[in-house]
Backbone as JSON, one array per atom type, in Angstrom:
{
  "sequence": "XXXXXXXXXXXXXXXXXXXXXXXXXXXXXXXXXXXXXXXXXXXXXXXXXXXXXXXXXXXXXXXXXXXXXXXXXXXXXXXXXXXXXXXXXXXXXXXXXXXXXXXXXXXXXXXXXXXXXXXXXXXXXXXXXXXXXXXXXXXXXXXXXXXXXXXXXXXXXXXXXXXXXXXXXXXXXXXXXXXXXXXXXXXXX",
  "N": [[21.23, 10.68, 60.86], [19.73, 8.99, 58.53], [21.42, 6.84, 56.25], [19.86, 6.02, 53.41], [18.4, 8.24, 53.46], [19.16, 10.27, 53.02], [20.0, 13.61, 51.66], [20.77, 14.61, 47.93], [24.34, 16.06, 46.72], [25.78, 17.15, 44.1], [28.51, 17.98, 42.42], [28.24, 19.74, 39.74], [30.92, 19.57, 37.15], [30.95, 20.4, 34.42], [28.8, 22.41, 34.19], [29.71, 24.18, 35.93], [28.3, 24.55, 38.94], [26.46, 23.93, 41.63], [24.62, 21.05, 42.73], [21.5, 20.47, 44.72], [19.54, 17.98, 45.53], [16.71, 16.8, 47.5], [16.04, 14.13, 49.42], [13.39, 12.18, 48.12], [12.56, 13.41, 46.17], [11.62, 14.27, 43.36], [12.27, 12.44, 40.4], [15.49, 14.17, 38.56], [15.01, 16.84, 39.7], [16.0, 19.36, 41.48], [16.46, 21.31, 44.31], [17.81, 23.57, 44.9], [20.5, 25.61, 43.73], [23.63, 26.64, 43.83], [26.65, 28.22, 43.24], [26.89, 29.42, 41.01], [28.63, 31.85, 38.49], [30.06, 31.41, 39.78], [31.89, 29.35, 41.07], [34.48, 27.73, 39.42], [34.99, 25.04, 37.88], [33.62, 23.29, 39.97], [34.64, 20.14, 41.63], [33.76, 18.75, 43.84], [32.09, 17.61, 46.75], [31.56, 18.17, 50.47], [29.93, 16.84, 53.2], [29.58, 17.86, 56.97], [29.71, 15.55, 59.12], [29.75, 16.5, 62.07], [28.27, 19.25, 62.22], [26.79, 21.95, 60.4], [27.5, 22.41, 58.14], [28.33, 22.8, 54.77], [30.96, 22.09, 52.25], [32.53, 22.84, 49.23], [34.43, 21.89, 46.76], [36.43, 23.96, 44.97], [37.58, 23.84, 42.04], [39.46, 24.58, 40.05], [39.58, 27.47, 40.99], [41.09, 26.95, 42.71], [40.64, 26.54, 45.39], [38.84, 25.55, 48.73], [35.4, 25.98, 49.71], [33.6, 26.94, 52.48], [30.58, 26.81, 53.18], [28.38, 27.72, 56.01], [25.53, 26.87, 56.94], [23.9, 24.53, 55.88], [21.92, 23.79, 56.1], [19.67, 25.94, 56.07], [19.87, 27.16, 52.82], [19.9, 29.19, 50.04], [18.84, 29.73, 47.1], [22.18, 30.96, 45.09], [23.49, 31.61, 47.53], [25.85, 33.31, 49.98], [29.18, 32.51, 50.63], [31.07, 31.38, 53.17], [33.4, 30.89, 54.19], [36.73, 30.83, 53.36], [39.07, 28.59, 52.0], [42.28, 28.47, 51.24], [44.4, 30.49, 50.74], [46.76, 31.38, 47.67], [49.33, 32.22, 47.45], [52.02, 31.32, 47.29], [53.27, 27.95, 47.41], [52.57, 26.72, 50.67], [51.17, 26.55, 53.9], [48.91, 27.14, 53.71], [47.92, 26.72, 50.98], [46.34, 25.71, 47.96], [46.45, 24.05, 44.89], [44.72, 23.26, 42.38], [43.09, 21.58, 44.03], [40.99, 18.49, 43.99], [39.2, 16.98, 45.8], [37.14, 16.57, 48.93], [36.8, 15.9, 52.63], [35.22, 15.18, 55.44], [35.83, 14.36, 58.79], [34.96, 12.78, 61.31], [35.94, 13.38, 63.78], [36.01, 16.21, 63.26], [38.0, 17.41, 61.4], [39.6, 18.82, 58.36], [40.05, 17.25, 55.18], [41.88, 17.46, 52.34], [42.25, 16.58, 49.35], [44.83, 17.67, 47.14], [45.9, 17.94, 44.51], [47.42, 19.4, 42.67], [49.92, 20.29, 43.84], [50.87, 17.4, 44.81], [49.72, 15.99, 47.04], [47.97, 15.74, 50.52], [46.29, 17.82, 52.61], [45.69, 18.18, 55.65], [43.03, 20.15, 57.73], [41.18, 22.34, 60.41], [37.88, 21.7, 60.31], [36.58, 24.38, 61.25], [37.78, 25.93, 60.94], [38.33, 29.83, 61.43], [40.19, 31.84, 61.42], [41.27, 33.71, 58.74], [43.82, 33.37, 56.7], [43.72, 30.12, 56.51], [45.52, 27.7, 58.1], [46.97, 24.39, 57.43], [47.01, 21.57, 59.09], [48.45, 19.12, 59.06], [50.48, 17.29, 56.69], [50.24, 15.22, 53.94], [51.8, 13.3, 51.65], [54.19, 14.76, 50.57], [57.32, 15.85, 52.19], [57.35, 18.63, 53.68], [55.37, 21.48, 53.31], [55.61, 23.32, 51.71], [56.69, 21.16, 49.46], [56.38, 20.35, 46.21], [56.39, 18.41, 43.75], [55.78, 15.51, 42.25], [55.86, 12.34, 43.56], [57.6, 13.21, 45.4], [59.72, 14.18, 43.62], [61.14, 12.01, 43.55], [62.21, 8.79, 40.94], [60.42, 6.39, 41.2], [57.37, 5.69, 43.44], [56.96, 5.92, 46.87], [56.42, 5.26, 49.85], [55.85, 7.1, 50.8], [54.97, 8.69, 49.41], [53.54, 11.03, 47.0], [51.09, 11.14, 43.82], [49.38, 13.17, 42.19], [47.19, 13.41, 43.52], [43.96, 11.87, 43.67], [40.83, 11.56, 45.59], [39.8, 11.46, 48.47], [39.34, 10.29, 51.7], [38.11, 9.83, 54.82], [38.0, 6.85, 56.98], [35.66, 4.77, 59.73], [37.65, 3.58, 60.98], [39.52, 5.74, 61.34], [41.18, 6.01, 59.1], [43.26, 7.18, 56.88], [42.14, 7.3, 53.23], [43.46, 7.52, 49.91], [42.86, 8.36, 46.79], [45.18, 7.6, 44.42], [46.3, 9.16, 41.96], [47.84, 9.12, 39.62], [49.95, 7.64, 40.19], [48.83, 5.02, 40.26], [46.99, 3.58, 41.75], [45.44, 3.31, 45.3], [45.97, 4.86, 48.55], [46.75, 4.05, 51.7], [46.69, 5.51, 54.57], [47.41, 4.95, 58.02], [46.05, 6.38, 60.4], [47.08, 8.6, 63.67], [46.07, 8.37, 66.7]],
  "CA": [[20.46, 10.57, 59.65], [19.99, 7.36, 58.17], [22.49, 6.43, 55.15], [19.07, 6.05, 52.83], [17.46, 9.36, 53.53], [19.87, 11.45, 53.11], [19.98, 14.02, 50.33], [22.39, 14.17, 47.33], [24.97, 16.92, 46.98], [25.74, 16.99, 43.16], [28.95, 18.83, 41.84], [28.67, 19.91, 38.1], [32.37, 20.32, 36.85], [30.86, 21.79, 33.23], [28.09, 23.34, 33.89], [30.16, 25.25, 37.09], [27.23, 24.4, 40.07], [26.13, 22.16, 42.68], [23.18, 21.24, 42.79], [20.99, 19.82, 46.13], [18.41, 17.09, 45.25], [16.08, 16.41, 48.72], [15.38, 12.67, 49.62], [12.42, 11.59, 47.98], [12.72, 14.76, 45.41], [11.37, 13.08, 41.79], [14.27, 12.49, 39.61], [15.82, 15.77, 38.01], [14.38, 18.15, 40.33], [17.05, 19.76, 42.58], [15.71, 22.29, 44.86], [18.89, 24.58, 45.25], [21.44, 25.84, 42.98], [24.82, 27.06, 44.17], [27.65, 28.84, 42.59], [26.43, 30.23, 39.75], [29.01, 32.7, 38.41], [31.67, 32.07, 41.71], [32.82, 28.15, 40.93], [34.9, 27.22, 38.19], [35.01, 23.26, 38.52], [33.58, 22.16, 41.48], [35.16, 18.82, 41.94], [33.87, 17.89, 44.99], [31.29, 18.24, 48.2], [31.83, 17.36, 51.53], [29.06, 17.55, 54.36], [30.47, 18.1, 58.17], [29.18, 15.05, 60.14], [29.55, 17.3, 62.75], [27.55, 20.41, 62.15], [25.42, 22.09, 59.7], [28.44, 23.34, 57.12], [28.94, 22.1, 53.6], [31.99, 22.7, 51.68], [32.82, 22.73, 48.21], [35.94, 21.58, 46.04], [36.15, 24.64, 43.94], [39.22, 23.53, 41.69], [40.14, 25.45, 38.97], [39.72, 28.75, 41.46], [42.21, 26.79, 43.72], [40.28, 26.95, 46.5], [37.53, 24.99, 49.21], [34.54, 27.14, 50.31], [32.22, 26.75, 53.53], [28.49, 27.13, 54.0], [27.84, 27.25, 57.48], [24.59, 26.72, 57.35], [23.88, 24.09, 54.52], [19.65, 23.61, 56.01], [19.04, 26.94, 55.5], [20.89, 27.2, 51.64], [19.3, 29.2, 49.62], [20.0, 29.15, 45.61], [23.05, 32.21, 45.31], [24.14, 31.68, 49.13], [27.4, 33.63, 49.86], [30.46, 31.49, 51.03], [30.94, 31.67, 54.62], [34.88, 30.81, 54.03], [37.43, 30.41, 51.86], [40.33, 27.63, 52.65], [42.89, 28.42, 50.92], [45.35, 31.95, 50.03], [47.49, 30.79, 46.74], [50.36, 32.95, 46.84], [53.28, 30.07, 47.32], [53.26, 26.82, 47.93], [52.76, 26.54, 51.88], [50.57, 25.29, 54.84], [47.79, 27.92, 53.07], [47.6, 27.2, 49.47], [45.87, 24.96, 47.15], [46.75, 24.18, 43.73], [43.85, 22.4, 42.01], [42.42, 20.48, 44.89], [40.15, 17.94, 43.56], [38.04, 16.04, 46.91], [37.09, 17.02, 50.12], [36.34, 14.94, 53.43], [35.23, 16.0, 56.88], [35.83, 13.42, 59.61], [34.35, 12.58, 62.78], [36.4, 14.85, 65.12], [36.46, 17.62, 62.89], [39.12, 17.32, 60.3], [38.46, 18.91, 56.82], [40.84, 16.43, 54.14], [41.97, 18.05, 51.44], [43.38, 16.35, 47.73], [45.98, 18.79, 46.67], [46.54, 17.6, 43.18], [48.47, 20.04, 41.92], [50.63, 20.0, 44.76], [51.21, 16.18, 44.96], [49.64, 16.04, 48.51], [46.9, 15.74, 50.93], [46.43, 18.29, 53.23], [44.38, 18.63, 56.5], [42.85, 21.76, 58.4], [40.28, 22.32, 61.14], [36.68, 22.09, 59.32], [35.73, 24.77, 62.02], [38.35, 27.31, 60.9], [37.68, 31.36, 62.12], [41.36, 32.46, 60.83], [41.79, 33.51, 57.78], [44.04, 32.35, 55.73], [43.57, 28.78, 57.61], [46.53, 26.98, 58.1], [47.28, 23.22, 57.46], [47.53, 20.8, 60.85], [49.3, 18.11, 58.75], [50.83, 17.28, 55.29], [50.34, 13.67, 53.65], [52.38, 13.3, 50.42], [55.45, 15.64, 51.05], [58.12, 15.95, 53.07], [56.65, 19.8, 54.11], [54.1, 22.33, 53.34], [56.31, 23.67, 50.63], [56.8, 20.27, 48.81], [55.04, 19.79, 45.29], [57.24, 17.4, 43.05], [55.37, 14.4, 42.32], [56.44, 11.3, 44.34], [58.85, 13.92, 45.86], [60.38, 14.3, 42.9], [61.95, 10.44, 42.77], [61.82, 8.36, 39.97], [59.54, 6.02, 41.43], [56.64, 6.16, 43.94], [57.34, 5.1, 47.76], [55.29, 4.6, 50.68], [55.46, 8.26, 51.49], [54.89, 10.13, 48.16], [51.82, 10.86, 46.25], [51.21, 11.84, 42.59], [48.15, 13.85, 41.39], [46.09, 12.72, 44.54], [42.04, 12.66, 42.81], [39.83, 11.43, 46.21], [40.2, 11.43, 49.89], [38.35, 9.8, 53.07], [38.5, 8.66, 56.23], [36.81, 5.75, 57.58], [35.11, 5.54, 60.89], [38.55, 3.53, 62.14], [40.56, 6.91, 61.1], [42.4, 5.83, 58.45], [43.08, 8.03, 55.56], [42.31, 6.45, 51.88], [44.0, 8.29, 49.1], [43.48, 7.55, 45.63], [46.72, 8.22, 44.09], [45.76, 8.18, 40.28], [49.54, 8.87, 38.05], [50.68, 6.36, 40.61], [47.53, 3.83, 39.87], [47.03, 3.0, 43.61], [45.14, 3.64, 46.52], [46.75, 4.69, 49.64], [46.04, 4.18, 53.06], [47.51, 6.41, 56.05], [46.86, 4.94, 59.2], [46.18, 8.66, 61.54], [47.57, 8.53, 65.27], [44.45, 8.46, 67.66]],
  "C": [[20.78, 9.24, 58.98], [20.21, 7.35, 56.95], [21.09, 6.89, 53.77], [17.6, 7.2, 52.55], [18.12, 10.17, 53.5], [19.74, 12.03, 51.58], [21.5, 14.0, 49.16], [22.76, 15.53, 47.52], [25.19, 16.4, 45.48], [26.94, 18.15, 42.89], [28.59, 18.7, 40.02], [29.64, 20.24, 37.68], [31.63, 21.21, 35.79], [29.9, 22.37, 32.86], [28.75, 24.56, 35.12], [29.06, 25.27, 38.06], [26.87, 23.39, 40.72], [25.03, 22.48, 42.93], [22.53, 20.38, 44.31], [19.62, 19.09, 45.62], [17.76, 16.35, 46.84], [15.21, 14.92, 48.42], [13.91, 12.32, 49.01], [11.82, 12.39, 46.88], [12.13, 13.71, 43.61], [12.47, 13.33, 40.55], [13.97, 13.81, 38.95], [14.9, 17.1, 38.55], [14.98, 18.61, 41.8], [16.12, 20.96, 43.16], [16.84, 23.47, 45.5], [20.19, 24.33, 43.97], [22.34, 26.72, 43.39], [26.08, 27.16, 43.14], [28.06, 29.23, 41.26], [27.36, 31.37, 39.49], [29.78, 32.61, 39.46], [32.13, 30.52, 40.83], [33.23, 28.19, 39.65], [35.79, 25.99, 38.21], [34.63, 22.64, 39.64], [33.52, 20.87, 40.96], [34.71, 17.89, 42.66], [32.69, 18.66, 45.88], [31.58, 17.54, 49.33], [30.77, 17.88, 52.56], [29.93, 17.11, 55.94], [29.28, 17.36, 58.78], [28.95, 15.63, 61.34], [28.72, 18.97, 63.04], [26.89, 20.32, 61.0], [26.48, 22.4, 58.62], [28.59, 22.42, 55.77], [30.12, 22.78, 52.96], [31.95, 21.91, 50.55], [34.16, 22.94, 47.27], [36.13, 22.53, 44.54], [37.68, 24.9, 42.9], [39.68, 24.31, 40.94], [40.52, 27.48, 39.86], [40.82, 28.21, 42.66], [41.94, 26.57, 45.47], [38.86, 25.21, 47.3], [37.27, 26.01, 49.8], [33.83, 26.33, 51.03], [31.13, 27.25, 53.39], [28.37, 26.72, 54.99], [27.14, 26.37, 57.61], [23.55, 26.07, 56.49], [21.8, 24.17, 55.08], [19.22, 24.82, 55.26], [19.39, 27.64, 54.19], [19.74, 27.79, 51.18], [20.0, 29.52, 48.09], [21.27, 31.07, 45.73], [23.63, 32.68, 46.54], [25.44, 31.87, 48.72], [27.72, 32.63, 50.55], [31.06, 32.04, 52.5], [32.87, 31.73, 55.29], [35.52, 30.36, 53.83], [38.78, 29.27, 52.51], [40.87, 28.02, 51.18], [43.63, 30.5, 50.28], [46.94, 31.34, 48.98], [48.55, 32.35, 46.15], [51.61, 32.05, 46.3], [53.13, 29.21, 47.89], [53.3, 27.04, 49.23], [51.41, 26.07, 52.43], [48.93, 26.23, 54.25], [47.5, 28.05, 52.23], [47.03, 25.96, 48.8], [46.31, 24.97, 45.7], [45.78, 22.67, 43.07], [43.24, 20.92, 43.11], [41.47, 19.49, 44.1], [38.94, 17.07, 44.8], [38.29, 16.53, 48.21], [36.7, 15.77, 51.14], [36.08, 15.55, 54.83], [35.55, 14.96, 57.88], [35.08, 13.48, 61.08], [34.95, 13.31, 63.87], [36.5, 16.36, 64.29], [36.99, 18.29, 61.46], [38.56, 18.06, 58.92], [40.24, 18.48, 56.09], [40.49, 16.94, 52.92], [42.58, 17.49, 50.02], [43.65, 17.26, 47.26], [46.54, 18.25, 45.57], [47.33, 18.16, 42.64], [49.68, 20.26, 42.04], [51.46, 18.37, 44.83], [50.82, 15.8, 46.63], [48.41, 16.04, 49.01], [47.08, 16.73, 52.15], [44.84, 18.63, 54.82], [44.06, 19.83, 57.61], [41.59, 21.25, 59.28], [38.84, 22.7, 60.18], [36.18, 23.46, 60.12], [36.41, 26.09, 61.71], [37.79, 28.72, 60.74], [38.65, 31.97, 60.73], [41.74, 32.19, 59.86], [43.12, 34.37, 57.17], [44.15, 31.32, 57.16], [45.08, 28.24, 57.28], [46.09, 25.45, 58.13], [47.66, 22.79, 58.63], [48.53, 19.69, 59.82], [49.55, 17.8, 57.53], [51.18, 15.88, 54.62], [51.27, 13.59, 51.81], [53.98, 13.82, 50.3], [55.91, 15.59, 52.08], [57.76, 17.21, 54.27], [55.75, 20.26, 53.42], [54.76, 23.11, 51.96], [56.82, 22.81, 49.47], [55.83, 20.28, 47.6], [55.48, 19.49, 44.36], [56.26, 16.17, 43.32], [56.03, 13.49, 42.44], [58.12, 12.03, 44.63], [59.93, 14.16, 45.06], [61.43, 13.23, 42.54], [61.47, 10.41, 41.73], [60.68, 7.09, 40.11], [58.51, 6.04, 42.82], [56.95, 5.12, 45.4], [56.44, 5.6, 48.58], [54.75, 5.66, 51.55], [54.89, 9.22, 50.8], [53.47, 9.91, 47.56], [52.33, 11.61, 44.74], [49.6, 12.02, 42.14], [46.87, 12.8, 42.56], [44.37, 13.15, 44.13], [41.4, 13.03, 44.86], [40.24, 10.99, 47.53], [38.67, 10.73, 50.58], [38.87, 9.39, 53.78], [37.03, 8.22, 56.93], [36.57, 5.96, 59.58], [36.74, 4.59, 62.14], [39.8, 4.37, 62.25], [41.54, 6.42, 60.06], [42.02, 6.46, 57.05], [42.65, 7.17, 54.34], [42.31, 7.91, 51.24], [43.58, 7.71, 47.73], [44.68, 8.59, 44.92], [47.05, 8.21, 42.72], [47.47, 8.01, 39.68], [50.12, 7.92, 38.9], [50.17, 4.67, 40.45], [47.28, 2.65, 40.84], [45.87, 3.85, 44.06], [46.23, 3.63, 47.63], [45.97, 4.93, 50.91], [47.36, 4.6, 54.19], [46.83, 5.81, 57.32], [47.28, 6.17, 60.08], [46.47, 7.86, 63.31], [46.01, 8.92, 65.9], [44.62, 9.45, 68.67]]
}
């Protein structure tokens, strides 16, 4: 799909909904409304270069949700599945995520703000509660001390991570706001 035809994806943090505006749509006229009565803050959208699934950065509930099957969306579409179980800090919990990212093999990139961390999972996940493949910010999966709880910020730590991506030569970008940086992770190939 070509960069200039694509549609938008619109979170509303305070009205609580995301809205879907179709390419060529005349301004302010979305043609789908999602999470009416379920989100409280979406933060964030991420579409899966790889399939049909959208996911949504639903922060204040702690959580990202899947839609399989974003073509066929219709407004009040259930949630196909939930990333994240927030009992205790570990490789399964969220604590105010704020941005999502999908990558080119797969990946679904997670900002774990609340946490101090970035966390990534299979966008394709079955098993729930999904587990974390890898943990950017912390030492482990149980870490959530900002900049690891030093007094200043080093080349491994994160603090209140807003916005995630990865580019098409795999390399993470972080923004890293209480630290007032960007960070970049180069990922193993």
């Amino acid at each position: 799909m070509k960069q200039d035809s694509a549609p938008l994806w619109l979170s509303v943090l305070l009205l609580l909904f995301v809205l879907h505006f179709p390419f060529g749509a005349p301004q302010h006229t979305p043609d789908l409304v999602l999470g009416v009565g379920i989100f409280n803050n979406p933060s964030g959208v991420a579409v899966d270069p790889n399939s049909d699934a959208l996911f949504v950065v639903d922060s204040l509930n702690d959580r990202v949700l899947r839609f399989n099957n974003r073509s066929a969306l219709t407004n009040g579409a259930s949630v196909d599945f939930v990333f994240a179980v927030n009992t205790t800090t570990n490789a399964s919990s969220l604590n105010r995520p704020l941005s999502a990212w999908v990558d080119e093999v797969g990946n679904l990139w997670v900002s774990d703000s609340g946490n101090n961390r970035v966390l990534t999972f299979s966008a394709n996940a079955q098993l729930s509660p999904p587990t974390a493949l890898k943990v950017f910010g912390q030492t482990s999966f149980t870490g959530i001390l900002s900049n690891q709880g030093l007094a200043n910020a080093s080349a491994a730590t994160l603090a209140n991570p807003n916005g995630v991506m990865v580019d098409s030569n795999g390399t993470l970008w972080v923004t890293d706001t209480n630290n007032n940086r960007y960070f970049i992770f180069s990922l193993p190939t």
